[in-house]
Coordinates of C-alpha atoms in Angstrom, one line a residue:
M163 CA 116.6 151.9 -33.7
T164 CA 118.7 153.9 -31.3
S165 CA 122.2 153.0 -30.6
Q166 CA 123.7 153.3 -27.3
I167 CA 127.3 153.8 -27.0
V168 CA 128.7 152.1 -23.6
T169 CA 131.7 153.7 -22.2
R170 CA 134.0 151.5 -20.1
P171 CA 135.4 153.2 -17.1
K172 CA 139.2 153.6 -17.4
T173 CA 141.3 151.5 -15.2
V174 CA 143.4 153.5 -13.0
V175 CA 146.8 151.6 -12.2
V176 CA 148.5 153.0 -8.8
A177 CA 152.4 152.3 -8.9
T178 CA 153.3 151.1 -5.5
P179 CA 157.0 150.9 -4.2
R180 CA 158.5 147.7 -4.7
G181 CA 159.2 145.7 -1.8
G182 CA 156.4 147.0 0.3
R183 CA 156.9 148.9 3.3
H184 CA 160.3 147.3 4.2
G185 CA 161.4 147.2 0.7
G186 CA 165.1 147.6 -0.3
G187 CA 164.6 151.1 -1.1
R188 CA 164.4 152.3 2.4
W189 CA 166.9 149.7 4.0
V190 CA 169.8 151.2 2.1
P191 CA 169.5 154.5 3.4
F192 CA 168.6 153.4 6.9
L193 CA 171.9 151.1 7.0
L194 CA 174.0 154.0 5.6
R195 CA 172.8 156.5 8.2
R196 CA 173.2 154.1 11.0
V197 CA 176.6 152.8 10.0
G198 CA 177.7 156.3 9.4
R199 CA 176.6 157.5 13.0
M200 CA 178.5 154.1 14.3
L201 CA 181.5 155.3 12.7
I202 CA 181.5 158.7 13.9
A203 CA 180.7 157.6 17.3
M204 CA 183.6 155.5 17.2
L205 CA 185.9 158.1 16.2
V206 CA 184.7 160.3 19.0
I207 CA 185.2 157.2 21.5
V208 CA 188.8 156.8 20.0
T209 CA 189.7 160.4 20.5
A210 CA 188.2 160.4 24.2
A211 CA 190.0 157.4 24.9
F212 CA 193.4 158.8 23.5
V213 CA 192.9 162.3 25.2
V214 CA 191.7 161.2 28.7
L215 CA 194.6 158.7 29.4
R216 CA 197.1 161.2 28.3
A217 CA 195.4 164.2 30.2
A218 CA 195.6 161.9 33.5
G219 CA 199.2 163.3 34.1
G220 CA 202.1 161.6 35.0
D221 CA 204.3 159.2 32.9
P222 CA 202.4 156.0 31.9
V223 CA 205.8 154.3 31.3
R224 CA 207.1 155.0 34.4
A225 CA 203.7 154.1 36.2
A226 CA 203.8 150.8 34.3
L227 CA 207.3 150.0 35.0
G228 CA 207.5 151.1 38.6
P229 CA 209.6 153.6 40.2
T230 CA 212.5 151.3 40.5
A231 CA 212.9 151.0 36.7
P232 CA 216.4 152.7 35.4
A233 CA 215.7 155.9 33.8
S234 CA 217.4 154.6 30.6
V235 CA 215.1 151.7 30.4
V236 CA 211.9 154.2 30.9
A237 CA 213.6 156.6 28.1
E238 CA 214.1 153.5 25.5
R239 CA 210.7 152.2 26.2
R240 CA 208.9 155.6 25.6
A241 CA 211.0 155.9 22.5
Q242 CA 209.8 152.4 21.3
L243 CA 205.9 153.5 22.0
G244 CA 206.5 156.8 20.1
L245 CA 205.6 158.8 23.3
D246 CA 208.1 161.1 22.9
D247 CA 206.4 162.4 19.5
P248 CA 204.0 165.4 19.5
L249 CA 200.6 164.5 20.5
I250 CA 199.2 165.0 17.2
V251 CA 201.7 162.5 15.7
Q252 CA 200.8 160.3 18.4
F253 CA 197.0 160.5 17.7
W254 CA 197.5 160.3 13.8
D255 CA 199.6 157.0 14.1
Y256 CA 197.3 155.3 16.6
L257 CA 194.1 156.2 14.5
T258 CA 195.8 155.1 11.3
G259 CA 196.9 151.9 12.8
I260 CA 193.3 151.1 14.1
V261 CA 191.8 152.1 10.6
L262 CA 194.4 150.6 8.2
R263 CA 195.9 147.6 10.3
G264 CA 193.1 147.0 13.1
D265 CA 196.0 147.7 15.5
L266 CA 195.0 148.4 19.0
G267 CA 198.3 149.1 20.6
V268 CA 200.2 147.2 22.8
S269 CA 200.8 146.8 26.6
L270 CA 203.1 149.3 28.1
I271 CA 204.6 146.7 30.5
T272 CA 204.9 143.4 28.6
G273 CA 204.8 144.9 24.9
R274 CA 202.3 142.4 24.1
S275 CA 199.7 143.3 21.3
V276 CA 196.3 144.3 22.5
N277 CA 194.8 142.3 19.5
E278 CA 196.5 139.1 20.9
L279 CA 194.8 139.7 24.3
V280 CA 191.3 140.5 22.5
E281 CA 191.5 137.3 20.3
F282 CA 192.7 135.3 23.5
R283 CA 190.1 136.6 26.1
L284 CA 187.0 137.8 24.0
P285 CA 185.5 134.4 23.6
A286 CA 185.0 133.8 27.5
T287 CA 183.4 137.3 27.6
V288 CA 181.1 136.5 24.6
Q289 CA 180.2 133.2 26.0
L290 CA 179.4 134.4 29.4
A291 CA 177.5 137.2 28.2
G292 CA 175.5 135.0 25.5
I293 CA 174.5 132.5 28.1
A294 CA 173.2 135.2 30.4
F295 CA 171.2 136.9 27.9
I296 CA 169.7 133.7 27.1
V297 CA 169.0 132.8 30.6
I298 CA 167.5 136.7 31.0
L299 CA 165.0 136.1 28.1
L300 CA 164.1 132.5 29.5
I301 CA 163.2 134.2 32.7
A302 CA 162.1 137.6 31.9
I303 CA 159.3 137.0 29.1
P304 CA 157.5 134.0 30.7
L305 CA 157.8 135.8 34.2
G306 CA 156.2 139.1 32.8
L307 CA 153.4 137.3 30.7
A308 CA 152.4 135.2 33.7
I309 CA 152.2 138.2 36.2
A310 CA 150.6 140.1 33.5
I311 CA 147.8 137.3 33.3
L312 CA 147.3 137.1 36.9
T313 CA 147.1 140.9 37.7
V314 CA 145.4 142.2 34.4
G315 CA 142.3 144.4 35.2
N316 CA 143.8 145.3 38.7
R317 CA 143.3 141.9 40.1
R318 CA 145.6 140.1 42.8
R319 CA 147.1 143.2 44.2
P320 CA 149.2 141.1 46.6
V321 CA 150.9 139.5 43.7
E322 CA 151.4 142.6 41.8
L323 CA 153.1 144.2 45.1
A324 CA 155.2 141.2 45.5
F325 CA 156.2 141.0 42.1
T326 CA 157.1 144.7 41.8
S327 CA 159.0 144.9 45.2
V328 CA 161.3 141.6 44.3
T329 CA 161.9 142.8 40.9
G330 CA 162.7 146.4 42.2
F331 CA 165.1 145.2 44.7
F332 CA 167.2 143.0 42.2
A333 CA 167.1 145.4 39.4
A334 CA 168.6 148.0 42.0
V335 CA 171.5 146.0 43.0
P336 CA 174.7 146.1 41.0
E337 CA 175.7 142.8 39.2
Y338 CA 179.2 142.7 41.0
L339 CA 177.4 142.9 44.3
I340 CA 175.1 140.1 43.4
G341 CA 178.0 138.0 42.3
V342 CA 180.1 138.9 45.8
V343 CA 176.9 137.2 47.7
L344 CA 176.6 134.4 45.3
L345 CA 180.2 133.6 45.6
M346 CA 180.1 133.9 49.6
V347 CA 176.9 131.8 49.6
F348 CA 177.4 128.8 47.2
A349 CA 181.2 128.7 46.6
I350 CA 182.5 129.4 50.2
T351 CA 179.8 129.0 52.9
I352 CA 178.2 126.1 51.1
P353 CA 180.9 124.7 48.8
L354 CA 178.7 123.6 45.9
L355 CA 180.3 125.5 42.9
P356 CA 183.5 126.7 41.9
V357 CA 185.0 129.7 43.5
A358 CA 186.5 131.1 40.4
G359 CA 187.9 130.6 36.9
M360 CA 186.5 128.8 33.6
S361 CA 186.8 125.1 34.5
G362 CA 183.7 123.5 33.1
P363 CA 179.7 123.9 32.9
Q364 CA 179.5 124.3 36.6
S365 CA 181.8 127.4 36.6
F366 CA 179.1 129.3 34.5
I367 CA 176.5 129.2 36.9
L368 CA 177.3 131.6 39.4
P369 CA 178.8 134.5 37.1
V370 CA 175.6 133.7 34.7
L371 CA 173.5 134.4 37.7
A372 CA 175.2 137.5 38.7
L373 CA 174.6 139.0 35.5
A374 CA 171.2 137.7 35.0
L375 CA 169.3 138.3 37.9
G376 CA 169.2 142.1 37.9
A377 CA 168.5 142.1 34.2
S378 CA 165.8 139.7 34.4
A379 CA 164.2 141.5 36.8
S380 CA 164.3 144.6 35.0
L381 CA 163.2 143.2 31.7
S382 CA 160.3 141.1 33.1
R383 CA 158.8 144.6 34.3
I384 CA 159.0 145.8 31.1
A385 CA 157.6 142.6 29.6
R386 CA 154.7 142.7 32.1
V387 CA 153.9 146.3 31.1
E388 CA 154.1 145.2 27.4
A389 CA 151.8 142.1 28.2
M390 CA 149.2 144.2 30.0
N391 CA 149.0 146.6 27.1
V392 CA 148.3 143.5 24.8
L393 CA 145.9 141.8 27.2
T394 CA 143.6 145.0 27.0
D395 CA 143.5 145.2 23.2
D396 CA 140.2 144.7 21.4
Y397 CA 141.6 141.6 19.5
I398 CA 142.3 139.9 22.7
R399 CA 138.6 140.5 23.7
T400 CA 137.3 139.1 20.5
A401 CA 139.4 136.1 20.9
R402 CA 137.9 135.6 24.5
S403 CA 134.4 136.2 23.2
K404 CA 135.0 133.4 20.7
R405 CA 135.9 131.0 23.6
L406 CA 139.3 130.2 22.1
P407 CA 141.6 128.1 24.5
A408 CA 143.5 130.1 27.0
A409 CA 146.8 128.8 25.7
M410 CA 146.0 129.7 22.2
I411 CA 145.0 133.4 23.5
Y412 CA 148.2 133.9 25.4
F413 CA 150.9 132.1 23.2
R414 CA 149.6 132.6 19.8
H415 CA 148.0 136.0 20.1
A416 CA 149.3 137.8 23.0
L417 CA 153.1 136.6 23.1
P418 CA 154.0 137.6 19.7
N419 CA 152.8 141.0 20.0
M420 CA 154.5 141.8 23.4
L421 CA 157.9 140.5 22.2
T422 CA 158.8 143.3 19.8
A423 CA 159.3 146.1 22.4
T424 CA 160.6 143.5 25.1
L425 CA 163.3 142.0 22.6
T426 CA 164.2 145.3 21.4
L427 CA 164.6 146.7 25.1
G428 CA 166.5 143.3 25.8
G429 CA 168.9 143.8 23.2
A430 CA 169.8 147.3 24.4
L431 CA 170.2 145.5 28.0
L432 CA 172.6 143.2 26.1
A433 CA 174.8 146.1 25.2
T434 CA 175.2 147.4 28.9
M435 CA 175.4 143.8 30.1
I436 CA 178.6 143.4 28.2
A437 CA 180.1 146.4 29.8
G438 CA 178.7 145.7 33.2
S439 CA 180.5 142.2 32.8
V440 CA 183.9 143.8 33.4
L441 CA 183.3 143.7 37.4
V442 CA 181.6 140.4 37.5
E443 CA 184.5 138.8 35.5
R444 CA 186.9 140.3 38.1
V445 CA 184.8 138.8 40.9
F446 CA 184.9 135.3 39.6
N447 CA 188.5 135.6 37.9
W448 CA 186.8 135.0 34.8
P449 CA 189.5 134.9 31.7
G450 CA 187.6 137.3 29.7
M451 CA 188.3 141.1 28.6
G452 CA 186.7 142.3 31.9
S453 CA 189.4 141.0 34.2
A454 CA 192.0 142.1 31.9
F455 CA 190.7 145.4 31.8
V456 CA 190.5 145.9 35.4
Q457 CA 194.0 144.5 35.9
A458 CA 195.3 146.9 33.3
I459 CA 193.5 149.7 35.1
L460 CA 195.3 148.6 38.4
T461 CA 198.6 148.3 37.0
K462 CA 198.3 151.4 35.1
D463 CA 198.9 149.9 31.6
Y464 CA 197.1 152.4 29.8
G465 CA 198.0 150.7 26.3
I466 CA 195.7 147.8 27.2
V467 CA 193.0 150.1 28.8
Q468 CA 192.9 152.2 25.7
G469 CA 192.6 149.3 23.5
L470 CA 189.8 147.4 25.5
A471 CA 187.9 150.4 25.9
I472 CA 187.7 150.7 22.2
V473 CA 186.4 146.9 21.6
Y474 CA 183.9 147.5 24.4
A475 CA 182.7 150.7 22.7
A476 CA 182.5 148.9 19.3
I477 CA 180.8 145.8 20.6
I478 CA 178.1 147.9 22.2
L479 CA 177.6 150.1 18.9
V480 CA 177.2 147.0 16.9
V481 CA 174.8 145.6 19.4
N482 CA 172.8 148.6 19.1
L483 CA 172.6 148.7 15.3
L484 CA 171.8 145.0 15.1
V485 CA 168.8 145.9 17.7
D486 CA 167.5 148.6 15.5
V487 CA 167.5 146.1 12.6
V488 CA 165.7 143.5 14.5
L489 CA 163.2 146.3 15.2
A490 CA 162.6 147.2 11.9
V491 CA 162.2 143.5 10.9
L492 CA 159.9 142.3 13.5
D493 CA 157.6 145.5 13.9
R494 CA 156.1 146.3 10.7
R495 CA 154.5 149.6 12.1
T496 CA 157.8 151.0 13.0
T497 CA 159.0 154.2 11.3
I498 CA 162.4 153.4 12.5
L499 CA 163.7 153.1 8.7
E500 CA 162.7 156.6 8.0
T501 CA 163.9 158.3 11.2
A502 CA 166.9 156.4 12.6

């Protein structure tokens, strides 16, 4: 009797990285790279703010105190601020003050700490920008998706032409100019809303619209392009062939896949909107950092200008970092963890 030897195939175990594509092993280098770049950018911005204001010429203390201020008062103020020291010493003191103590400097006119000014005015700026950003998303994403549904496959060309014309116009008009028009129409000509200040829920309407209209127009155009790309994908055709309800096709399948790029660009838009709110706050006399920033420029209070410029830069850099993190979390196809 012949015996047969049965050989079992060897099982090959392939080790896979822990945590999958977005495991912790990739997050740590990613965050270190991005935070490192953010810190380098902040150092460059601090240096640029320090150099530019001092290269502008003239005596900032004399400019701040006015031409009639006694020379002894000007000299005493310069000594208090350390402006008689060599530039390298001034820069080192300023840099170490920011890094070690979080000290953003003082006003050349009042001597008030910039930190106190930021603490008092930052909440108003954040509220305005945050509400405007939510309004932008609520307008841009549904509008972009709706226009994409109506015009996909080169249908309804008049609708597409009207959409691109209107959004192109509002995207091209500066926020402060939209604010001036809204102010003239709805606060002065037709006195329906407060003219200026932060006095209640109604006072948010005009400045929020001034910030949101142009940004909503820009983002809705992007949302439409993303939605058009999604609506022509094979899985959408498959869903339609299965005669799924239109609401399920558009909101369950199309909307989540168009959101990644739209939200990413929306986050970048938030960073630019925070910077753009400076003039809008000035138009509506909003008690935020923007109006204080413009007032400091007009009065040549370089201490406040320098400190607030650094705060704005830090906000923009942090928002950009958060946008990259959100993109890495939402889009599993992205290579940002390896390349950013």
